[in-house]
Amino acid sequence: MLDLVIRDADVVDGTGAPAYRADVVVDGGRIVSIVKEAAAAGCQRPTACRELDAEGLVLAPGFIDMHAHSDLALLRDPDHSAKAAQGVTLEVIGQDGLSYAPVDDRTLAEVRRAITGWNGHGDDIDFTWRSVGEYLDRLDHGFDGEGIAVNAAYLIPQGTVRMLAVGWEDREATPAELDRMRRLVADGLREGAVGMSSGLTYTPGMYAKDAELTELCRVVAAHGGYYCPHHRSYGAGALEAYEEMVALTREAGCPLHLAHATMNFGVNKGRAPQLLALLDEALAGGADISLDTYPYTPGCTTLVAMLPSWASEGGPEAILARLRDDATAERIRHHMEVVGADGCHGVPIEWDTIEISGVSEPGLAPYVGRTVRQSADERGETPWHTARRLLVEDRLGPTILQHVGHEENVRAIMRHPVHTGGSDGILRGDKPHPRAYGTFPHYLGRYVRELGVLSLEECVAHLTGRPAARLRLPDRGIVREGNRADLVLFDPATVAAGSTFEAPRTLPTGIPYVLVDGRFVIEDGRRTDVLAGRAVRREPTG
């Protein structure tokens, strides 16, 4: 007997084609048969050990989160309902140029400090790996050798690679250091990474000049990967930063995927059409470009990321030393509030847009959920005094929501044919961004059903088939015979994000079933104990 037949589903297959009604048969983790309009045709209907009545439900490929920060969460939380309950069956991690492989003992300690705000310090994690391949093996084994909640693909983090080869200095790499970086990137791709990421407003990755990035992108292209930059500005100079990435990757012959491709801050209000025109021109000229966004206006990052890059040179301990020195701290304040620090995308910081979303020290919890300006006013001090104290006392740990986006830009960008979905979800903190728990049902509920910005078939393609094509995973992202049975069933009339800014960890509604590798990770709307996720390694071409 076959494992499962899903009866009378409205199949939205991930290609953008119109929905159709079918019985879908799953066996051995694969889709083995699709019988269209089975009941109406009066044919012999397939049978299986289990039959699931999907009347009124849409069957789609599992959603692919093209920008996730679950690098440690996948190893910390076997439940991982934040993503599983959304219908996410694959996350792309190693984002923004900073993650935990490849490392040595020194850089592991440094990167853990640098991105505490994203993932916590990791005291509860056994860091048994050092290479990319060892990290992917660790994901495969997951919990007690069983695996992890959902699948994961990995991008080699360029900032971590530079940390290994060059350190935290703001200077050009020597020829020998560049050669080492090339080898590290090539090794990671051979070990199964799908590409390389950068965080070009984060240290030390931002210290790399275009020539250095181009050389690394040549390696990525030679191994069949893609480049995913968090580029140099999302504020003042955003369009120039996009142009820079397009030109750089075209020179390198490397596919480009633009991370959280937003147009934020007041200087970019209404300017999404200019970005899309830039992309259309490059695509017409033969460029290979895609992008991801989340369906919300605020951003989310760490408070330390707002500092000017010169204040971050040398790594976490050097940053703290500068913050403790009154004269240097005053220079930092001037750059942030008057000049416009590169960490804040060249825009003078507006403290009433910076909301503290998480801290490491319990004693600082009263700051969470309030803007820096609100807390400063309550304490009768300047916003910089409050921010500086938070950074020092929480040892660079605070995460923030940054309320600087524009709804018209969000809608325009999500309509573009190369758009894909990415949550950019930071799961840590007392009050995380609701996108971590709600991105995918929010697309379906808000932007499909309520607003009609995308049709259902278009939206599903943006969340499944297009990301799978970017990842070069031919057996995922489409409901097709022979493909892996990573599937989601949802009610198009009720699917919605439960998460809000007030209650960000509320799970979505209208998603009763999610399968990873043909096994139910969500059943009747509840998380099972199945751990069917694994590291997804793409075979390199070089």
Coordinates of C-alpha atoms in Angstrom, one line a residue:
M1 CA 0.0 0.0 0.0
L2 CA 1.1 3.6 -0.7
D3 CA 1.6 5.9 2.2
L4 CA -0.9 8.7 1.7
V5 CA -3.5 10.0 -0.7
I6 CA -4.7 13.6 -0.4
R7 CA -8.2 13.6 -1.8
D8 CA -10.0 16.4 -3.7
A9 CA -7.4 19.1 -3.1
D10 CA -7.4 22.4 -5.0
V11 CA -3.8 22.1 -6.2
V12 CA -1.9 25.4 -6.7
D13 CA 1.3 23.8 -8.0
G14 CA 3.9 26.6 -7.7
T15 CA 4.3 27.4 -11.4
G16 CA 1.8 30.2 -11.5
A17 CA -0.6 28.0 -13.5
P18 CA -4.4 28.0 -12.6
A19 CA -5.4 25.8 -9.8
Y20 CA -6.9 22.4 -10.5
R21 CA -8.7 19.7 -8.4
A22 CA -6.9 16.4 -7.9
D23 CA -6.0 13.5 -5.7
V24 CA -2.3 13.6 -4.8
V25 CA -0.6 10.4 -3.8
V26 CA 2.6 10.4 -1.6
D27 CA 4.9 7.5 -1.0
G28 CA 8.4 7.2 0.3
G29 CA 8.7 11.0 0.7
R30 CA 7.8 11.7 -2.9
I31 CA 4.7 12.6 -4.9
V32 CA 4.1 9.5 -6.9
S33 CA 0.8 10.3 -8.6
I34 CA -1.5 13.2 -9.4
V35 CA -5.0 12.2 -10.5
K36 CA -6.8 15.3 -11.8
E37 CA -10.5 15.7 -11.3
A38 CA -10.6 12.1 -10.1
A39 CA -14.1 12.1 -8.7
A40 CA -15.7 13.8 -11.7
A41 CA -13.9 11.5 -14.2
G42 CA -15.3 8.4 -12.5
C43 CA -12.0 6.6 -12.7
Q44 CA -10.5 4.2 -10.2
R45 CA -9.4 6.5 -7.4
P46 CA -6.0 5.8 -5.8
T47 CA -5.9 4.2 -2.4
A48 CA -3.3 4.3 0.4
C49 CA -2.7 3.4 4.0
R50 CA -4.0 6.9 4.9
E51 CA -6.5 9.0 3.1
L52 CA -6.9 12.8 3.9
D53 CA -10.0 14.6 2.8
A54 CA -8.8 18.0 1.5
E55 CA -12.2 19.4 0.4
G56 CA -12.0 23.2 0.6
L57 CA -8.2 23.2 1.1
V58 CA -5.4 24.4 -1.2
L59 CA -2.5 22.0 -1.7
A60 CA 0.7 23.8 -2.5
P61 CA 4.4 23.1 -2.3
G62 CA 5.9 23.8 1.1
F63 CA 7.0 27.5 1.4
I64 CA 10.7 28.3 1.0
D65 CA 11.9 31.1 3.3
M66 CA 14.7 32.7 1.2
H67 CA 16.0 34.8 4.1
A68 CA 16.0 33.1 7.6
H69 CA 18.0 33.5 10.7
S70 CA 17.4 30.1 12.2
D71 CA 21.0 29.1 12.2
L72 CA 21.0 28.1 15.9
A73 CA 17.2 27.9 16.4
L74 CA 17.1 24.7 14.2
L75 CA 19.5 23.1 16.7
R76 CA 17.9 24.7 19.8
D77 CA 14.2 24.0 19.3
P78 CA 13.0 20.7 17.9
D79 CA 9.4 22.1 17.7
H80 CA 10.3 25.2 15.6
S81 CA 6.7 26.0 15.1
A82 CA 7.6 29.6 14.3
K83 CA 8.3 28.3 10.8
A84 CA 6.7 24.9 10.6
A85 CA 3.2 26.3 11.5
Q86 CA 3.5 28.8 8.6
G87 CA 4.0 26.0 6.1
V88 CA 7.7 26.6 5.7
T89 CA 9.4 23.4 4.7
L90 CA 12.8 24.9 3.7
E91 CA 14.8 27.8 5.2
V92 CA 17.9 29.5 3.7
I93 CA 20.3 30.4 6.5
G94 CA 23.8 31.8 6.7
Q95 CA 22.4 35.2 5.8
D96 CA 23.8 38.8 5.9
G97 CA 27.4 37.6 5.8
L98 CA 27.6 36.4 9.4
S99 CA 27.1 32.9 10.6
Y100 CA 28.8 30.0 12.3
A101 CA 30.8 28.2 9.5
P102 CA 33.5 28.2 8.4
V103 CA 35.2 29.1 11.7
D104 CA 38.2 28.4 13.9
D105 CA 38.1 28.6 17.7
R106 CA 38.9 32.4 17.6
T107 CA 36.4 33.4 15.0
L108 CA 33.7 31.2 16.5
A109 CA 33.9 33.1 19.7
E110 CA 33.9 36.4 17.8
V111 CA 31.0 35.7 15.6
R112 CA 28.9 34.4 18.6
R113 CA 29.5 37.8 20.2
A114 CA 28.8 39.7 17.0
I115 CA 25.4 38.2 16.3
T116 CA 24.2 37.5 19.8
G117 CA 21.3 39.8 19.0
W118 CA 20.2 37.5 16.1
N119 CA 20.6 34.1 17.7
G120 CA 21.6 34.5 21.3
H121 CA 25.0 33.7 22.5
G122 CA 24.7 30.0 22.0
D123 CA 25.6 28.8 25.5
D124 CA 23.0 26.1 25.0
I125 CA 24.5 24.8 21.7
D126 CA 27.3 22.3 21.4
F127 CA 29.5 23.8 18.7
T128 CA 31.0 20.6 17.5
W129 CA 31.6 21.8 13.9
R130 CA 34.1 24.2 12.3
S131 CA 33.6 23.7 8.5
V132 CA 30.5 24.2 6.4
G133 CA 30.2 20.5 5.8
E134 CA 30.4 19.7 9.5
Y135 CA 27.7 22.2 10.2
L136 CA 25.4 20.7 7.6
D137 CA 26.1 17.2 9.0
R138 CA 25.1 18.6 12.4
L139 CA 21.8 19.8 11.0
D140 CA 21.3 16.3 9.4
H141 CA 21.7 14.7 12.8
G142 CA 19.6 17.3 14.6
F143 CA 18.1 16.0 17.7
D144 CA 19.2 12.5 18.8
G145 CA 20.1 11.7 15.2
E146 CA 16.6 12.2 14.0
G147 CA 16.9 15.5 12.1
I148 CA 15.4 19.0 12.5
A149 CA 11.9 20.4 12.1
V150 CA 12.2 21.7 8.5
N151 CA 14.9 21.6 5.8
A152 CA 17.7 24.1 5.6
A153 CA 20.1 25.3 2.9
Y154 CA 23.2 27.3 3.8
L155 CA 24.9 30.4 2.3
I156 CA 28.6 30.9 3.1
P157 CA 28.9 34.1 5.1
Q158 CA 31.4 36.4 3.5
G159 CA 31.9 38.4 6.7
T160 CA 32.8 35.3 8.6
V161 CA 35.2 34.3 5.8
R162 CA 36.9 37.7 6.0
M163 CA 37.0 37.4 9.8
L164 CA 39.0 34.2 9.3
A165 CA 41.4 35.4 6.7
V166 CA 41.8 39.1 7.5
G167 CA 40.3 39.8 10.9
W168 CA 38.3 42.9 11.8
E169 CA 40.6 45.5 10.2
D170 CA 39.3 48.0 7.8
R171 CA 41.8 47.4 5.0
E172 CA 42.2 45.7 1.7
A173 CA 43.0 42.0 1.8
T174 CA 46.5 41.0 0.8
P175 CA 46.9 38.6 -2.2
A176 CA 47.6 35.7 0.2
E177 CA 44.5 36.6 2.3
L178 CA 42.3 36.8 -0.9
D179 CA 43.6 33.4 -2.0
R180 CA 42.6 32.0 1.4
M181 CA 39.1 33.5 1.1
R182 CA 38.7 32.0 -2.3
R183 CA 39.7 28.6 -1.0
L184 CA 37.3 28.9 2.0
V185 CA 34.4 29.8 -0.3
A186 CA 35.2 27.0 -2.8
D187 CA 35.5 24.5 0.1
G188 CA 32.1 25.5 1.5
L189 CA 30.4 25.2 -1.9
R190 CA 32.0 21.8 -2.5
E191 CA 30.7 20.8 1.0
G192 CA 27.1 21.7 0.0
A193 CA 26.5 25.4 0.4
V194 CA 24.1 26.9 -2.1
G195 CA 25.9 30.3 -2.5
M196 CA 27.5 33.2 -0.5
S197 CA 25.9 36.0 1.5
S198 CA 27.3 39.4 2.5
G199 CA 26.3 42.0 5.1
L200 CA 27.8 45.1 3.6
T201 CA 26.5 47.4 6.4
Y202 CA 27.9 44.9 9.0
T203 CA 31.5 44.6 10.1
P204 CA 33.9 43.0 9.0
G205 CA 32.2 42.2 5.7
M206 CA 31.6 45.8 4.8
Y207 CA 35.3 46.4 4.7
A208 CA 35.6 44.4 1.5
K209 CA 35.9 46.5 -1.7
D210 CA 34.1 45.6 -4.9
A211 CA 37.2 44.0 -6.4
E212 CA 37.4 41.6 -3.5
L213 CA 33.7 40.7 -3.7
T214 CA 34.0 40.2 -7.4
E215 CA 36.8 37.7 -7.0
L216 CA 34.8 35.7 -4.5
C217 CA 31.7 35.9 -6.7
R218 CA 33.7 34.3 -9.5
V219 CA 34.3 31.4 -7.3
V220 CA 30.6 31.2 -6.4
A221 CA 29.7 31.2 -10.0
A222 CA 32.2 28.5 -10.9
H223 CA 30.6 26.2 -8.4
G224 CA 27.0 26.9 -9.5
G225 CA 26.0 29.1 -6.5
Y226 CA 24.5 32.5 -6.2
Y227 CA 25.4 35.7 -4.4
C228 CA 23.0 37.1 -1.8
P229 CA 24.1 40.5 -0.5
H230 CA 22.6 42.7 2.1
H231 CA 24.0 45.6 0.2
R232 CA 25.7 48.8 1.3
S233 CA 22.6 51.0 1.8
Y234 CA 18.9 50.7 2.1
G235 CA 18.5 54.4 2.8
A236 CA 20.5 57.3 1.3
G237 CA 22.2 55.8 -1.7
A238 CA 20.0 52.7 -1.9
L239 CA 19.6 52.8 -5.7
E240 CA 23.4 53.3 -6.1
A241 CA 23.9 50.3 -3.8
Y242 CA 21.6 48.1 -5.9
E243 CA 23.4 49.3 -9.1
E244 CA 26.7 48.3 -7.5
M245 CA 25.6 44.8 -6.8
V246 CA 24.1 44.3 -10.3
A247 CA 27.4 45.6 -11.9
L248 CA 29.6 43.5 -9.6
T249 CA 27.8 40.2 -10.2
R250 CA 27.5 40.8 -14.0
E251 CA 31.3 41.3 -14.1
A252 CA 31.8 38.1 -12.1
G253 CA 29.2 36.1 -14.2
C254 CA 27.4 35.3 -10.9
P255 CA 23.6 35.0 -10.3
L256 CA 22.4 37.7 -7.9
H257 CA 19.7 37.4 -5.2
L258 CA 19.0 40.7 -3.5
A259 CA 18.3 40.2 0.2
H260 CA 15.3 41.9 1.8
A261 CA 15.1 44.2 -1.2
T262 CA 13.3 47.1 0.4
M263 CA 13.3 50.9 -0.2
N264 CA 13.2 52.4 3.3
F265 CA 13.6 55.7 5.1
G266 CA 12.0 59.0 4.1
V267 CA 14.4 59.6 1.2
N268 CA 13.0 56.5 -0.6
K269 CA 9.3 57.0 -0.2
G270 CA 7.6 56.2 -3.5
R271 CA 10.9 55.2 -5.2
A272 CA 10.2 51.5 -5.7
P273 CA 9.5 52.0 -9.4
Q274 CA 13.0 53.3 -9.9
L275 CA 14.4 50.1 -8.3
L276 CA 12.2 47.9 -10.5
A277 CA 13.2 49.8 -13.6
L278 CA 16.8 49.3 -12.8
L279 CA 16.2 45.6 -12.4
D280 CA 14.1 45.3 -15.5
E281 CA 16.9 46.9 -17.6
A282 CA 19.5 44.5 -16.2
L283 CA 17.2 41.5 -16.7
A284 CA 16.6 42.6 -20.3
G285 CA 20.3 42.7 -20.8
G286 CA 20.7 39.1 -19.6
A287 CA 21.4 39.5 -15.9
D288 CA 20.3 36.6 -13.6
I289 CA 18.6 38.4 -10.7
S290 CA 16.1 37.6 -8.1
L291 CA 15.1 39.2 -4.7
D292 CA 13.2 38.5 -1.6
T293 CA 11.0 40.7 0.7
Y294 CA 8.8 40.4 3.8
P295 CA 5.3 41.8 3.7
Y296 CA 5.7 44.4 6.5
T297 CA 7.0 48.0 6.7
P298 CA 9.3 47.9 9.8
G299 CA 12.8 46.4 9.6
C300 CA 14.6 44.4 12.3
T301 CA 18.3 44.2 13.2
T302 CA 20.6 44.8 16.1
L303 CA 21.2 48.1 17.8
V304 CA 25.0 47.8 17.4
A305 CA 24.5 47.6 13.6
M306 CA 23.5 51.3 13.7
L307 CA 27.0 52.4 14.7
P308 CA 29.4 53.8 12.1
S309 CA 31.7 51.2 10.7
W310 CA 34.8 52.9 12.1
A311 CA 33.4 52.4 15.6
S312 CA 33.1 48.6 15.0
E313 CA 36.6 48.0 13.6
G314 CA 38.4 45.4 15.7
G315 CA 35.4 43.5 16.8
P316 CA 33.0 43.4 19.8
E317 CA 35.5 44.2 22.6
A318 CA 36.9 47.1 20.6
I319 CA 33.3 48.4 20.2
L320 CA 32.6 48.2 23.9
A321 CA 35.9 50.0 24.7
R322 CA 34.9 52.9 22.4
L323 CA 31.4 53.1 23.9
R324 CA 32.9 53.4 27.4
D325 CA 35.2 56.2 26.4
D326 CA 33.3 59.5 26.6
A327 CA 35.2 61.3 23.9
T328 CA 34.9 58.5 21.4
A329 CA 31.2 57.9 22.3
E330 CA 30.5 61.6 21.5
R331 CA 32.1 61.1 18.1
I332 CA 29.9 58.1 17.5
R333 CA 26.8 60.1 18.5
H334 CA 27.7 62.9 16.1
H335 CA 28.0 60.5 13.2
M336 CA 24.7 58.8 14.1
E337 CA 22.6 61.8 14.8
V338 CA 24.1 64.5 12.5
V339 CA 26.2 63.0 9.7
G340 CA 24.3 59.8 9.1
A341 CA 26.3 56.7 10.0
D342 CA 26.9 54.0 7.3
G343 CA 25.5 51.5 9.8
C344 CA 22.2 53.4 9.6
H345 CA 22.4 53.5 5.8
G346 CA 23.7 57.1 5.6
V347 CA 20.6 58.6 7.2
P348 CA 20.7 60.5 10.5
I349 CA 19.1 58.2 13.1
E350 CA 15.6 59.0 14.3
W351 CA 15.4 57.6 17.8
D352 CA 11.6 57.6 17.8
T353 CA 11.7 54.9 15.0
I354 CA 14.0 52.6 17.0
E355 CA 12.1 50.2 19.1
I356 CA 13.9 47.8 21.4
S357 CA 12.6 44.3 20.7
G358 CA 14.9 42.1 22.8
V359 CA 17.7 42.2 25.3
S360 CA 20.0 39.5 26.9
E361 CA 20.1 40.9 30.4
P362 CA 16.8 40.4 32.3
G363 CA 17.2 43.6 34.2
L364 CA 16.9 45.6 30.9
A365 CA 13.5 44.1 30.1
P366 CA 11.6 47.3 30.8
Y367 CA 13.2 48.8 27.7
V368 CA 11.6 46.2 25.4
G369 CA 8.6 47.3 23.4
R370 CA 9.5 51.0 23.7
T371 CA 11.4 53.3 21.4
V372 CA 14.7 54.6 22.5
R373 CA 13.2 58.1 22.6
Q374 CA 10.3 57.0 24.9
S375 CA 12.7 55.4 27.3
A376 CA 15.0 58.4 27.3
D377 CA 12.1 60.8 27.9
E378 CA 10.9 58.7 30.8
R379 CA 14.4 58.8 32.4
G380 CA 15.1 62.4 31.7
E381 CA 18.1 61.7 29.5
T382 CA 19.1 62.0 25.9
P383 CA 18.3 59.1 23.5
W384 CA 22.0 58.6 22.8
H385 CA 22.6 58.2 26.5
T386 CA 19.9 55.5 26.7
A387 CA 21.2 53.7 23.6
R388 CA 24.8 53.8 24.7
R389 CA 23.9 52.4 28.1
L390 CA 21.9 49.6 26.6
L391 CA 24.7 48.6 24.3
V392 CA 27.3 48.5 27.1
E393 CA 25.1 46.9 29.8
D394 CA 23.7 44.3 27.4
R395 CA 27.1 43.8 25.8
L396 CA 25.9 44.6 22.3
G397 CA 22.9 42.3 22.7
P398 CA 19.8 44.5 22.0
T399 CA 17.7 43.8 18.9
I400 CA 15.5 46.5 17.4
L401 CA 12.6 47.1 15.2
Q402 CA 13.2 50.0 12.9
H403 CA 10.0 51.7 11.7
V404 CA 11.2 53.3 8.5
G405 CA 9.3 51.4 5.7
H406 CA 6.6 52.5 3.1
E407 CA 3.6 50.4 2.2
E408 CA 3.5 51.5 -1.4
N409 CA 7.1 50.3 -1.9
V410 CA 6.3 46.9 -0.2
R411 CA 3.4 46.3 -2.6
A412 CA 5.2 47.4 -5.7
I413 CA 8.2 45.2 -5.1
M414 CA 6.2 42.1 -4.2
R415 CA 4.5 42.2 -7.6
H416 CA 7.7 41.9 -9.6
P417 CA 8.2 38.6 -11.5
V418 CA 11.6 37.9 -9.8
H419 CA 10.3 38.4 -6.3
T420 CA 10.4 35.7 -3.7
G421 CA 9.4 35.6 0.0
G422 CA 11.8 35.8 2.8
S423 CA 10.9 36.4 6.5
D424 CA 14.3 37.8 7.7
G425 CA 12.8 36.6 10.9
I426 CA 14.9 37.0 14.1
L427 CA 13.4 34.5 16.6
R428 CA 15.2 35.9 19.6
G429 CA 13.9 38.6 21.9
D430 CA 11.0 39.4 24.1
K431 CA 9.2 41.2 21.3
P432 CA 10.4 40.0 18.0
H433 CA 9.2 41.2 14.6
P434 CA 5.9 39.4 13.7
R435 CA 7.4 38.5 10.4
A436 CA 9.3 35.7 12.1
Y437 CA 6.0 33.9 12.9
G438 CA 3.7 35.4 10.2
T439 CA 5.4 36.2 6.9
F440 CA 3.9 33.4 4.7
P441 CA 0.3 33.4 6.0
H442 CA 0.4 37.2 5.9
Y443 CA 1.1 37.1 2.2
L444 CA -1.8 34.7 1.6
G445 CA -4.3 36.4 4.0
R446 CA -3.5 40.1 3.7
Y447 CA -2.0 40.6 0.2
V448 CA -3.9 37.9 -1.7
R449 CA -7.4 37.5 -0.1
E450 CA -7.9 41.0 1.5
L451 CA -6.0 43.3 -0.9
G452 CA -5.7 41.4 -4.1
V453 CA -2.2 42.6 -4.7
L454 CA -1.3 39.1 -6.0
S455 CA -3.5 36.3 -7.2
L456 CA -3.3 33.1 -5.2
E457 CA -1.5 31.3 -8.0
E458 CA 1.0 34.1 -8.4
C459 CA 1.7 34.4 -4.7
V460 CA 2.3 30.7 -4.2
A461 CA 4.7 30.7 -7.1
H462 CA 6.6 33.6 -5.4
L463 CA 6.8 31.5 -2.2
T464 CA 7.7 28.1 -3.8
G465 CA 8.6 27.5 -7.4
R466 CA 10.6 30.7 -7.9
P467 CA 12.8 30.2 -4.8
A468 CA 13.4 26.5 -5.7
A469 CA 14.5 27.6 -9.2
R470 CA 17.0 30.1 -7.6
L471 CA 18.3 27.4 -5.4
R472 CA 18.5 25.0 -8.4
L473 CA 16.5 22.4 -6.6
P474 CA 14.6 20.7 -9.5
D475 CA 12.7 18.3 -7.2
R476 CA 11.3 20.9 -4.9
G477 CA 9.0 23.9 -5.1
I478 CA 6.4 22.4 -7.5
V479 CA 3.6 19.9 -7.0
R480 CA 4.8 17.4 -9.7
E481 CA 5.1 13.7 -9.9
G482 CA 8.5 12.6 -8.7
N483 CA 9.1 15.7 -6.6
R484 CA 9.7 15.6 -2.9
A485 CA 6.6 15.7 -0.8
D486 CA 7.3 18.9 1.0
L487 CA 3.7 20.2 1.0
V488 CA 1.3 22.6 2.8
L489 CA -2.5 22.5 2.9
F490 CA -4.3 25.7 3.8
D491 CA -7.8 27.2 3.8
P492 CA -7.7 30.2 1.4
A493 CA -10.8 31.7 3.2
T494 CA -9.2 31.7 6.7
V495 CA -5.4 31.6 6.3
A496 CA -3.9 34.5 8.2
A497 CA -0.9 35.5 10.3
G498 CA -1.8 35.4 14.0
S499 CA 1.4 37.3 14.9
T500 CA 1.1 41.0 15.5
F501 CA 3.5 43.6 16.9
E502 CA 1.7 43.4 20.2
A503 CA 1.7 39.5 20.2
P504 CA 4.5 38.5 17.9
R505 CA 4.7 34.8 18.8
T506 CA 1.1 34.0 18.0
L507 CA 0.8 31.1 15.5
P508 CA -1.1 31.5 12.2
T509 CA -4.6 30.2 11.4
G510 CA -5.9 28.3 8.5
I511 CA -2.9 26.0 7.9
P512 CA -4.0 22.6 9.2
Y513 CA -1.4 20.3 7.5
V514 CA 2.3 20.6 6.6
L515 CA 4.4 17.7 5.3
V516 CA 8.2 17.5 5.2
D517 CA 9.5 14.6 3.2
G518 CA 6.0 13.1 3.1
R519 CA 5.6 13.1 6.9
F520 CA 3.2 15.4 8.8
V521 CA 5.0 18.0 10.9
I522 CA 1.7 19.9 11.3
E523 CA -1.4 17.8 11.6
D524 CA -4.9 19.1 12.4
G525 CA -3.2 22.4 13.1
R526 CA -0.8 21.0 15.8
R527 CA 2.9 20.3 15.7
T528 CA 3.7 16.6 15.7
D529 CA 7.0 15.2 17.0
V530 CA 8.3 14.5 13.5
L531 CA 11.8 15.7 12.7
A532 CA 12.0 15.1 9.0
G533 CA 14.2 18.1 8.1
R534 CA 17.7 17.8 6.8
A535 CA 20.4 20.0 5.3
V536 CA 19.7 20.5 1.6
R537 CA 23.0 20.3 -0.3
R538 CA 23.0 21.3 -3.9
E539 CA 25.5 19.5 -6.0
P540 CA 28.1 22.0 -7.3
T541 CA 28.9 22.4 -11.0
G542 CA 32.6 22.9 -10.5

